[in-house]
Coordinates of C-alpha atoms and ligand atoms in Angstrom, one line a residue:
X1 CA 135.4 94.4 125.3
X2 CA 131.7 93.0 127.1
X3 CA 128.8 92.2 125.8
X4 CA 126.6 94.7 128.0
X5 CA 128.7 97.7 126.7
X6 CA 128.2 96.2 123.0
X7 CA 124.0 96.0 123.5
X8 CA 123.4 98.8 125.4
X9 CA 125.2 100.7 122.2
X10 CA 122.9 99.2 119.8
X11 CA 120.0 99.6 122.9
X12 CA 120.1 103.2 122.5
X13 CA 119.4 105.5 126.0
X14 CA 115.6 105.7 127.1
X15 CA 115.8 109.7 128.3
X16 CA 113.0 110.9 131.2
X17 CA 112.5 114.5 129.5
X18 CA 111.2 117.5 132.0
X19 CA 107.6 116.9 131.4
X20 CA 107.8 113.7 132.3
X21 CA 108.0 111.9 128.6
X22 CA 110.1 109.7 127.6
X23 CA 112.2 109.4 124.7
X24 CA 114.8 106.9 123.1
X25 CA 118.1 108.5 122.0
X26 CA 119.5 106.4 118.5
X27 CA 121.2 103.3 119.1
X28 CA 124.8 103.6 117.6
X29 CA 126.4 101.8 114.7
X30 CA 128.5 98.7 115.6
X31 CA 132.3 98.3 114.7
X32 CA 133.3 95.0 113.1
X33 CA 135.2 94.1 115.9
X34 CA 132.7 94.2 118.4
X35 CA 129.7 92.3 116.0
X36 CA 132.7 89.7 115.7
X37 CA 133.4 89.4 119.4
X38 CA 129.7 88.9 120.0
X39 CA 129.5 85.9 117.6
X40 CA 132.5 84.3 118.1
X41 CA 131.6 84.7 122.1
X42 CA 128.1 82.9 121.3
X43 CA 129.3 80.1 119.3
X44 CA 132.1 79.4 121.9
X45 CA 129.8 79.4 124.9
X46 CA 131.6 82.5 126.2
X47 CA 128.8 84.6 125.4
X48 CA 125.2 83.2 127.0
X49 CA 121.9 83.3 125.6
X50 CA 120.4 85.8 127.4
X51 CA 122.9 88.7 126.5
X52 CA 122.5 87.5 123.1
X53 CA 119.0 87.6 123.2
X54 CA 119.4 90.7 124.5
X55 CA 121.1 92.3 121.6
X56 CA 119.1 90.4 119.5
X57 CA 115.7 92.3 120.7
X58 CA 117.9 95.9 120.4
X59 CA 118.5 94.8 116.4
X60 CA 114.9 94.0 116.3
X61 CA 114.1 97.5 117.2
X62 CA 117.0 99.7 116.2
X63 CA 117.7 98.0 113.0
X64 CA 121.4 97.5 111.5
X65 CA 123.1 99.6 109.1
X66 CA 124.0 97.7 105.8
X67 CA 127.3 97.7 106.4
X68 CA 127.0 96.2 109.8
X69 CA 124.8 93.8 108.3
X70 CA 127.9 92.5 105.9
X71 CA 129.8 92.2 109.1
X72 CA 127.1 90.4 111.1
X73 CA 127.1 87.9 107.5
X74 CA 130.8 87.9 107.3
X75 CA 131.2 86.8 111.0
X76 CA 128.1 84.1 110.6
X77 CA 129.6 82.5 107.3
X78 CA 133.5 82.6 108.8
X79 CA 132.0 80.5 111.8
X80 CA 132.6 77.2 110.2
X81 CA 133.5 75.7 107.3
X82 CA 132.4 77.0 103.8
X83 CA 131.7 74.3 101.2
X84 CA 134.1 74.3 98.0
X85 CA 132.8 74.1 94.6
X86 CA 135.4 75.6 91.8
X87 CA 138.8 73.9 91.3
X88 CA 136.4 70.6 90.2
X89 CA 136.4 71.2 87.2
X90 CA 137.9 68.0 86.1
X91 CA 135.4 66.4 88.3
X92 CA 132.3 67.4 86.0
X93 CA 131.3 70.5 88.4
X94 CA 132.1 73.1 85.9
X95 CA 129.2 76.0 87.4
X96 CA 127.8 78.2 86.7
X97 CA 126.6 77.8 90.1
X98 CA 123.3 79.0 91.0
X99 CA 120.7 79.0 93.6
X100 CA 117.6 79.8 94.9
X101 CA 116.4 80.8 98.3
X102 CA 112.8 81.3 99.5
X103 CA 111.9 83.5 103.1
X104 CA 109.6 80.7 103.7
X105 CA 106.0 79.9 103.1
X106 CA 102.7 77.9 103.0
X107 CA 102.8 75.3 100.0
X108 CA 105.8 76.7 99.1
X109 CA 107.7 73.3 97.2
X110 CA 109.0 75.6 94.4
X111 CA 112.4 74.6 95.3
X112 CA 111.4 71.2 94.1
X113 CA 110.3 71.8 90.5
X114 CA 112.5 74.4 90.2
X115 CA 116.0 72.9 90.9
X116 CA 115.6 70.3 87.8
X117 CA 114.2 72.4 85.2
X118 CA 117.4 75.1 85.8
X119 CA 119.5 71.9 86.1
X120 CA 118.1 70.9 82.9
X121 CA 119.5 74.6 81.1
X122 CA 122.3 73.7 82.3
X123 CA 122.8 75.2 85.6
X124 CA 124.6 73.3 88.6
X125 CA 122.6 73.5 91.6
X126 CA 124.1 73.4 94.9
X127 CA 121.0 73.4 97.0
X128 CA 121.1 73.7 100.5
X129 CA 117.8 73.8 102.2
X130 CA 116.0 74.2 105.6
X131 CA 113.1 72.0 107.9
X132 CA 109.7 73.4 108.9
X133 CA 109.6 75.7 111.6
X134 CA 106.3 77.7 112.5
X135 CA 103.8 78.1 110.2
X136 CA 106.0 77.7 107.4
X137 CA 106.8 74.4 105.7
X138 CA 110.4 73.3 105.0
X139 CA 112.3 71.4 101.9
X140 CA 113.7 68.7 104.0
X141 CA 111.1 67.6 105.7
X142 CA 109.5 67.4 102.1
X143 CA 111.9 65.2 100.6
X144 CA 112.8 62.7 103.6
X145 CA 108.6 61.8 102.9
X146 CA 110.2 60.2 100.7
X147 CA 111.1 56.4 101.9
X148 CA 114.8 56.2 102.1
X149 CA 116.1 59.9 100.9
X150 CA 119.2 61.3 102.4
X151 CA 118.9 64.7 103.3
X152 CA 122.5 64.6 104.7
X153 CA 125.4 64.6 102.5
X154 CA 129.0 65.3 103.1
X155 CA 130.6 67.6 101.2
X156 CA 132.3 64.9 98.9
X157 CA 128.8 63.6 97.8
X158 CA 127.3 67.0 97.5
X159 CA 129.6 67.9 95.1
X160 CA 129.6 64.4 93.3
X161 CA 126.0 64.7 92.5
X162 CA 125.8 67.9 91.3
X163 CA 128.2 66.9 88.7
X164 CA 126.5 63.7 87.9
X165 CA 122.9 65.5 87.1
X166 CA 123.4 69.0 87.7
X167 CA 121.8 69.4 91.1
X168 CA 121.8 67.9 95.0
X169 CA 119.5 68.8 97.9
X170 CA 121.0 68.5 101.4
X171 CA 120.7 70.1 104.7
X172 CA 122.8 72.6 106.9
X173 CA 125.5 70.3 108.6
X174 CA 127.4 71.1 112.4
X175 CA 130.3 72.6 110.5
X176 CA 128.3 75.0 108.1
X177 CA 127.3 78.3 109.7
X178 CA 127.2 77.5 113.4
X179 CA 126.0 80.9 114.4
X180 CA 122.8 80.8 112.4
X181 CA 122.2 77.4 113.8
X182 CA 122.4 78.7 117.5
X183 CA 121.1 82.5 116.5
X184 CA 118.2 81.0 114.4
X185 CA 116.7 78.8 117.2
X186 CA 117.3 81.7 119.8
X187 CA 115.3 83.8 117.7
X188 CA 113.0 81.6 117.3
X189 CA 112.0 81.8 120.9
X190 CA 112.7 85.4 121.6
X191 CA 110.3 86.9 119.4
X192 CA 113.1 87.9 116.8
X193 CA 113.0 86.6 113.5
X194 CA 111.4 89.4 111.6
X195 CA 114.3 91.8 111.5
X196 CA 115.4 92.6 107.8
X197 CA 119.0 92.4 108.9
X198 CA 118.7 89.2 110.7
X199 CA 117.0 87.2 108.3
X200 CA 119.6 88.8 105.8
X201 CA 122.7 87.7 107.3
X202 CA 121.0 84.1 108.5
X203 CA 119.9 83.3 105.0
X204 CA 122.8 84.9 103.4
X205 CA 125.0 82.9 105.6
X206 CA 124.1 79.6 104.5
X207 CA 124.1 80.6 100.8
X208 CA 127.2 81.5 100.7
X209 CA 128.3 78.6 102.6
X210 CA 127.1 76.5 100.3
X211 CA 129.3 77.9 97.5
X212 CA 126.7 79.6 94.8
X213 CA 128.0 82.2 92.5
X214 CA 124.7 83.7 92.1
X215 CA 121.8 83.5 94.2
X216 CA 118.2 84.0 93.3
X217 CA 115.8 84.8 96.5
X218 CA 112.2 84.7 96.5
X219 CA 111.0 86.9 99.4
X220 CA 107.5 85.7 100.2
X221 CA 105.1 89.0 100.9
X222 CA 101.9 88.4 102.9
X223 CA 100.7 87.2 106.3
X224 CA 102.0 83.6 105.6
X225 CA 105.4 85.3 105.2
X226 CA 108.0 86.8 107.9
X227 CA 107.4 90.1 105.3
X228 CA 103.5 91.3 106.0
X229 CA 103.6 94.2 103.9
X230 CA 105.1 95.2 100.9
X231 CA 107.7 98.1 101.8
X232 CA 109.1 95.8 104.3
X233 CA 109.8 93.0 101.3
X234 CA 111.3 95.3 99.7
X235 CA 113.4 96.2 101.9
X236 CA 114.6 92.5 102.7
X237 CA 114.8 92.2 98.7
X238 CA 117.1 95.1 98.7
X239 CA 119.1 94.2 101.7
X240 CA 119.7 90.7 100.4
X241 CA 120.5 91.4 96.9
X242 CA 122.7 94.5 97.7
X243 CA 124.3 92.3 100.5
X244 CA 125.1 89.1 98.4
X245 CA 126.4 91.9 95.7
X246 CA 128.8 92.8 98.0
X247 CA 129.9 89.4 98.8
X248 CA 130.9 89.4 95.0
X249 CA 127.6 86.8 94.1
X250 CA 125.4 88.2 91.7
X251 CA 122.2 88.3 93.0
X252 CA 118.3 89.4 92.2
X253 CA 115.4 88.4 94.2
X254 CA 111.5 88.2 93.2
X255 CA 108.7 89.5 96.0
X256 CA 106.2 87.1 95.4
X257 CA 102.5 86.8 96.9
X258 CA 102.3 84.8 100.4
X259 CA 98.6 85.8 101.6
X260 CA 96.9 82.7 100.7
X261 CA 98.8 78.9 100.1
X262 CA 100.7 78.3 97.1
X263 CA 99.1 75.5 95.0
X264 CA 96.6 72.8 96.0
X265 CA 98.6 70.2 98.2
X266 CA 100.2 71.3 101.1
X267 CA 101.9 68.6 103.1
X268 CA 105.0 66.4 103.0
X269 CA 104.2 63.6 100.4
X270 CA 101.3 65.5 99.4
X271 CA 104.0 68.6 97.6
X272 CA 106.0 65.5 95.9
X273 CA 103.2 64.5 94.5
X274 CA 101.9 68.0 93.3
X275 CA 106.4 68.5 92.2
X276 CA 105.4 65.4 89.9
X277 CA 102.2 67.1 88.7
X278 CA 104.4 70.3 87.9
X279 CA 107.1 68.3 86.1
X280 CA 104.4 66.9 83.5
X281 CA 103.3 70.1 83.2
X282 CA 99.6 70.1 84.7
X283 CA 100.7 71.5 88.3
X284 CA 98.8 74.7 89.4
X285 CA 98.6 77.9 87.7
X286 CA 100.1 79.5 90.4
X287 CA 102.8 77.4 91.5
X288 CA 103.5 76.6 87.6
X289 CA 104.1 80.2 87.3
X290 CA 106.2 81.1 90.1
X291 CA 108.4 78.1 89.2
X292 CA 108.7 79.8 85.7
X293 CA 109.3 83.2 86.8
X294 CA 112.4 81.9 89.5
X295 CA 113.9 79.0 87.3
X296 CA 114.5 81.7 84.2
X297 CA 116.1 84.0 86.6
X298 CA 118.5 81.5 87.2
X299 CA 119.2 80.9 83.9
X300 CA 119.8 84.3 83.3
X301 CA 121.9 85.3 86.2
X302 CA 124.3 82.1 85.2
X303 CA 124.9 83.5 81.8
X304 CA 122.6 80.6 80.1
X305 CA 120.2 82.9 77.9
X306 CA 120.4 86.0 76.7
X307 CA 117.1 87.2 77.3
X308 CA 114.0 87.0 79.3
X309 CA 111.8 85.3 76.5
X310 CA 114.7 82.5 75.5
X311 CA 115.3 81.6 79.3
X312 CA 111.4 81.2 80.1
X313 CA 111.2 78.9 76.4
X314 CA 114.5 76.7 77.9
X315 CA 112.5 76.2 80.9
X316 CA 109.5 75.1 79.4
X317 CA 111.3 73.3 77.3
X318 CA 112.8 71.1 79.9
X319 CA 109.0 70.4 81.4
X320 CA 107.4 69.9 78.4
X321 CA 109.8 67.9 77.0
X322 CA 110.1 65.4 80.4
X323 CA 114.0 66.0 81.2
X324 CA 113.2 67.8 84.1
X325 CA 110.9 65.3 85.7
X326 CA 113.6 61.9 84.6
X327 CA 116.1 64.2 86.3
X328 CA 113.8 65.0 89.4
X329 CA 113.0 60.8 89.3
X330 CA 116.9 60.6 88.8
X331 CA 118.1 62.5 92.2
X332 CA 115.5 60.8 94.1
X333 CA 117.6 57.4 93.0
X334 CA 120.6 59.0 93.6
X335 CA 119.8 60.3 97.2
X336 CA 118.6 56.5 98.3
X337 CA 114.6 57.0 97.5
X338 CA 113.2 54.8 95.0
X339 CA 111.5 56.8 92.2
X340 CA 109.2 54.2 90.9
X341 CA 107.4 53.9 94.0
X342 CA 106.9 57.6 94.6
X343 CA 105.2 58.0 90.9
X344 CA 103.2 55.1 92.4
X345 CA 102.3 56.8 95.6
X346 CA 101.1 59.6 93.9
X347 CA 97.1 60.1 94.2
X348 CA 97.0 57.5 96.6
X349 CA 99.2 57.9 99.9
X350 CA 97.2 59.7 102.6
X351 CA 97.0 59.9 106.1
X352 CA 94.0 57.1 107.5
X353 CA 93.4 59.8 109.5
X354 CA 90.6 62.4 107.3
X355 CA 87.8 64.6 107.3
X356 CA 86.8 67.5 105.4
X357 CA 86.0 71.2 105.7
X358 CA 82.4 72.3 103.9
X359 CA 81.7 75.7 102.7
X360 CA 79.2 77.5 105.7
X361 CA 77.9 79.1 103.0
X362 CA 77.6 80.6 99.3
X363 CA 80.4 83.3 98.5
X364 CA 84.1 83.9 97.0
X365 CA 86.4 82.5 99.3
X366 CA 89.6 83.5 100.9
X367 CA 92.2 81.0 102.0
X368 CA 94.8 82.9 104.9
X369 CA 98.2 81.4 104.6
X370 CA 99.6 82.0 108.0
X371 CA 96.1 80.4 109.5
X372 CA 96.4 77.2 107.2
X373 CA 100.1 76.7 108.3
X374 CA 99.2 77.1 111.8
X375 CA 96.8 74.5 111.2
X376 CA 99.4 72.0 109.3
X377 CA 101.2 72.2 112.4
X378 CA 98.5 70.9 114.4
X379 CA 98.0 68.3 112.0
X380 CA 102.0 67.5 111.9
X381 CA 102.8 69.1 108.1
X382 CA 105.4 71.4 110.7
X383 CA 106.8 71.6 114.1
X384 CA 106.8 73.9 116.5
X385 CA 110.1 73.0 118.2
X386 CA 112.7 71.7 116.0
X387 CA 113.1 68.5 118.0
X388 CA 109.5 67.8 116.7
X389 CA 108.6 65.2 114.3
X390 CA 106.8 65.9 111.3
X391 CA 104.2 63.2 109.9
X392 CA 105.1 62.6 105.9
X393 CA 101.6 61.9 105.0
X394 CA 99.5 64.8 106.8
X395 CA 98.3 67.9 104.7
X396 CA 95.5 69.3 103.0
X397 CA 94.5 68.8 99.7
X398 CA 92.4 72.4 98.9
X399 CA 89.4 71.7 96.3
X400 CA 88.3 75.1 96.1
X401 CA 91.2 78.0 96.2
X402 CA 90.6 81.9 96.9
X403 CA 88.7 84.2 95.0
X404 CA 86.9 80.5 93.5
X405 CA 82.8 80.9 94.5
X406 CA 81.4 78.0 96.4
X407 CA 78.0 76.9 97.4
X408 CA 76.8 76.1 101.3
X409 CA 78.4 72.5 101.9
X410 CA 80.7 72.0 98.9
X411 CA 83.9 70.8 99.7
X412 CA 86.8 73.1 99.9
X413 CA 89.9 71.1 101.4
X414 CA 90.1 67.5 102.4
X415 CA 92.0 67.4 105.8
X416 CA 94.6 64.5 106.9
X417 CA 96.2 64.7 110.3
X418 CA 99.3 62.9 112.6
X419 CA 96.3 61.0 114.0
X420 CA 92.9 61.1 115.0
X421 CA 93.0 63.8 118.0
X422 CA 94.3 66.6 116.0
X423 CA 91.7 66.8 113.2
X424 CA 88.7 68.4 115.4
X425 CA 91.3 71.2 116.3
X426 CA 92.8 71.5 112.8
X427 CA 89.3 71.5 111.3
X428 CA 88.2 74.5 113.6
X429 CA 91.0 76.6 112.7
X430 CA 91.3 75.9 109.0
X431 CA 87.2 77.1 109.7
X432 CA 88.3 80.0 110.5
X433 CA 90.9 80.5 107.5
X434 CA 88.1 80.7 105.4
X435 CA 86.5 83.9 104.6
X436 CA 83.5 84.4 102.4
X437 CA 82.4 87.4 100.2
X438 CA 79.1 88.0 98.2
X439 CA 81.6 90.1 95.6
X440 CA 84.3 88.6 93.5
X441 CA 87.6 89.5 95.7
X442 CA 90.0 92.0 93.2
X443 CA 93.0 89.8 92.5
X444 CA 96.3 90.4 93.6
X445 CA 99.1 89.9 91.5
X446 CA 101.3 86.6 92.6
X447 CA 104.6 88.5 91.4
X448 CA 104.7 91.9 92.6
X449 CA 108.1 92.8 91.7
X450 CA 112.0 92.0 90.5
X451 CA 115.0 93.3 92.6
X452 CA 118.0 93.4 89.9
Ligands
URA1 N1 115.0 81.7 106.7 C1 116.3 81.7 107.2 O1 117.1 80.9 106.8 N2 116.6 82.6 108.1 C2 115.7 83.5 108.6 O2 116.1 84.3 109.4 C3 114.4 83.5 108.0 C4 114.1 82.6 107.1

């Protein structure tokens, strides 16, 4: 077998007709034996980069069938280990095991609300996450702004601490999914990541690494999101549910609205502090919602409630009672942070480094996601490599949010940067982020549908 032969199959033939057009003939559907040979080639240095990236541009264009995309899963998850989490029983980790997985996003902390309150019903939560990369911000990166908070556990811990309080954060190790490490970051460079089969089996990968029963995936919609329009978040949604289905997980995903930030406080520290907020019940509408809407379909995909209405009440429940924020305060304790300093951080650790953007003028606003992330990566929210550091305490803290009517030189977002050079830049181009409108903007709906 080579690789050439394998890409130019999925290439497709670029045909010179009489008149001088040209046409592309269809790619051709892969056998599992050769997707298998090309990962196992990559992630054994037989196979370079280039052909990779290669066949990775003919998947961008040609698409994969769904079946080859449970082989190109099935090859990703089978390259290393796969983390064990039933015959533990007598070890407190009794399942169900659910989890959550979002495409990525700007303000996007849900995962950190979310994973206590469906702990709190009684769901074990084995939560693998990722860092920030491009515009989007990541989980890790959110936690480790806390001082001390281990974002690395071995498999042994993992599993202890999910027993102890129902839930454990921790990132992708070397031994978990190799291929999605080395695929992801070639991606990453090649122009590739916003190919519903890719993303599929990358995130599908990990999940199923990580040893969830039944996955929940929130597929962000908008131009802050990988999906810019509808039809193609839908199809992800379908591809990842039907996918996971047939990896024997029960699965359902939400398509939720990424065209302006999620929440007031996007940053490191700054989306711990607005997780607190959320866990004493006075976070945003918006990001008080979504956790809602994602945390109940947890409980109901692990068999907890029996019905829409008593899994949203056992959620809000666990909020308004205060289990879920003693048990957010409780893994931060148990991953090395301390949680009594964070609650007193709250409100008052920010960057030295500040200014603010005014309104030009009098109108309804609209904030764009993907140009606010851009602009938390200049500030050092996100990276644009991954060897990149990220700085815990930059961010912006939006006063004003869309479709909100301002007045010439009110304050919409206070600013924080890495240091003092980024800010003018940042500034500019969260200027230009900022639309204005003499009509109230129609709103669009945050959850725009649910993939069973
Ligand atoms: N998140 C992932 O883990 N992989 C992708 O390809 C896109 C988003």
């Amino acid at each position: 077998m080579r690789a050439t032969d394998i890409i130019m199959k999925k290439r497709g033939t670029k045909i010179r007709t009489e008149e001088g057009g040209q046409t592309l003939s269809g790619s051709t559907t892969l056998s599992a034996e050769e997707i298998a040979f090309l990962v196992k080639g990559y992630v054994d240095g037989t196979i370079p980069d280039y052909q990779i990236s290669a066949f990775l541009m003919a998947v961008y264009f040609n698409g994969m069938t769904f079946e080859e995309t449970g082989i190109l899963t099935d090859c990703m998850l089978h390259s290393g280990n796969v983390i064990q989490l039933h015959g533990y029983e007598k070890d407190g980790l009794k399942g169900p095991f659910v989890d959550k997985h979002s495409t990525g996003g700007v303000g996007d902390k849900i995962s950190l609300p979310l994973a206590p309150i469906a702990a709190c019903c009684g769901i074990q939560v084995p939560m693998m996450s990722g860092r920030a990369l491009g515009h989007t911000g990541g989980t890790l990166d959110k936690l480790e702004s806390i001082e001390g908070y281990r974002t690395s556990l071995s498999p042994d811990e993992f599993r202890a601490l999910i027993a102890r309080t129902g839930y454990a954060m921790t990132g992708q190790t070397k031994e978990i999914v190799p291929a999605d490490r080395l695929l992801y970051a070639l991606r990453d460079v090649t122009g590739t990541v916003e190919s519903v089969p890719l993303i599929t089996a990358s995130i599908l990968s990990k999940k199923v690494a990580e040893g969830s029963d039944c996955l929940v995936f929130d597929v962000k919609c908008g131009s802050g999101a990988f999906m810019k329009s509808l039809p193609d978040a839908k199809l992800l949604a379908e591809f990842l549910v039907k996918t996971a289905n047939a990896m024997g997980k029960k699965a359902s995903a939400l398509i939720t609205n990424m065209s302006t930030p999620l929440g007031q406080k996007i940053g490191n520290f700054l989306e711990i502090e607005e997780t607190v907020e959320c866990l004493k019940g006075k976070g945003p509408a918006d990001v008080m919602e979504e956790t809602y809407a994602l945390a109940k379909e947890m409980v109901l995909l692990g068999g907890k409630a029996a019905s829409d209405k008593e899994a949203e009440q056992m959620c809000r429940n666990a909020v308004d009672s205060g289990a879920a924020l003693e048990k957010f305060l409780e893994n931060i304790k148990d991953q090395g942070g301390n949680p009594e300093k964070v609650l007193e951080q709250c409100g008052k650790r920010r960057s030295a480094f500040k200014t603010e953007l005014k309104a030009e003028q009098d109108g309804f606003i609209f904030i764009d996601a993907y140009k606010t992330g851009l602009a938390g990566v200049t500030l050092g929210v996100g990276r644009n490599k991954t060897t990149d550091a990220v700085c815990p305490d930059a961010g912006m803290i939006l006063h004003r949010t869309s479709g909100e009517y301002v007045k010439k030189g009110e304050t919409i977002m206070e600013i924080f940067g890495k240091n003092d050079g980024c800010l003018g830049e940042a500034k500019d181009a969260l200027g230009r982020a900022v639309t204005y409108s003499p009509e109230a903007p129609q709103k669009s709906p945050l959850i725009y549908t649910v993939i069973k």
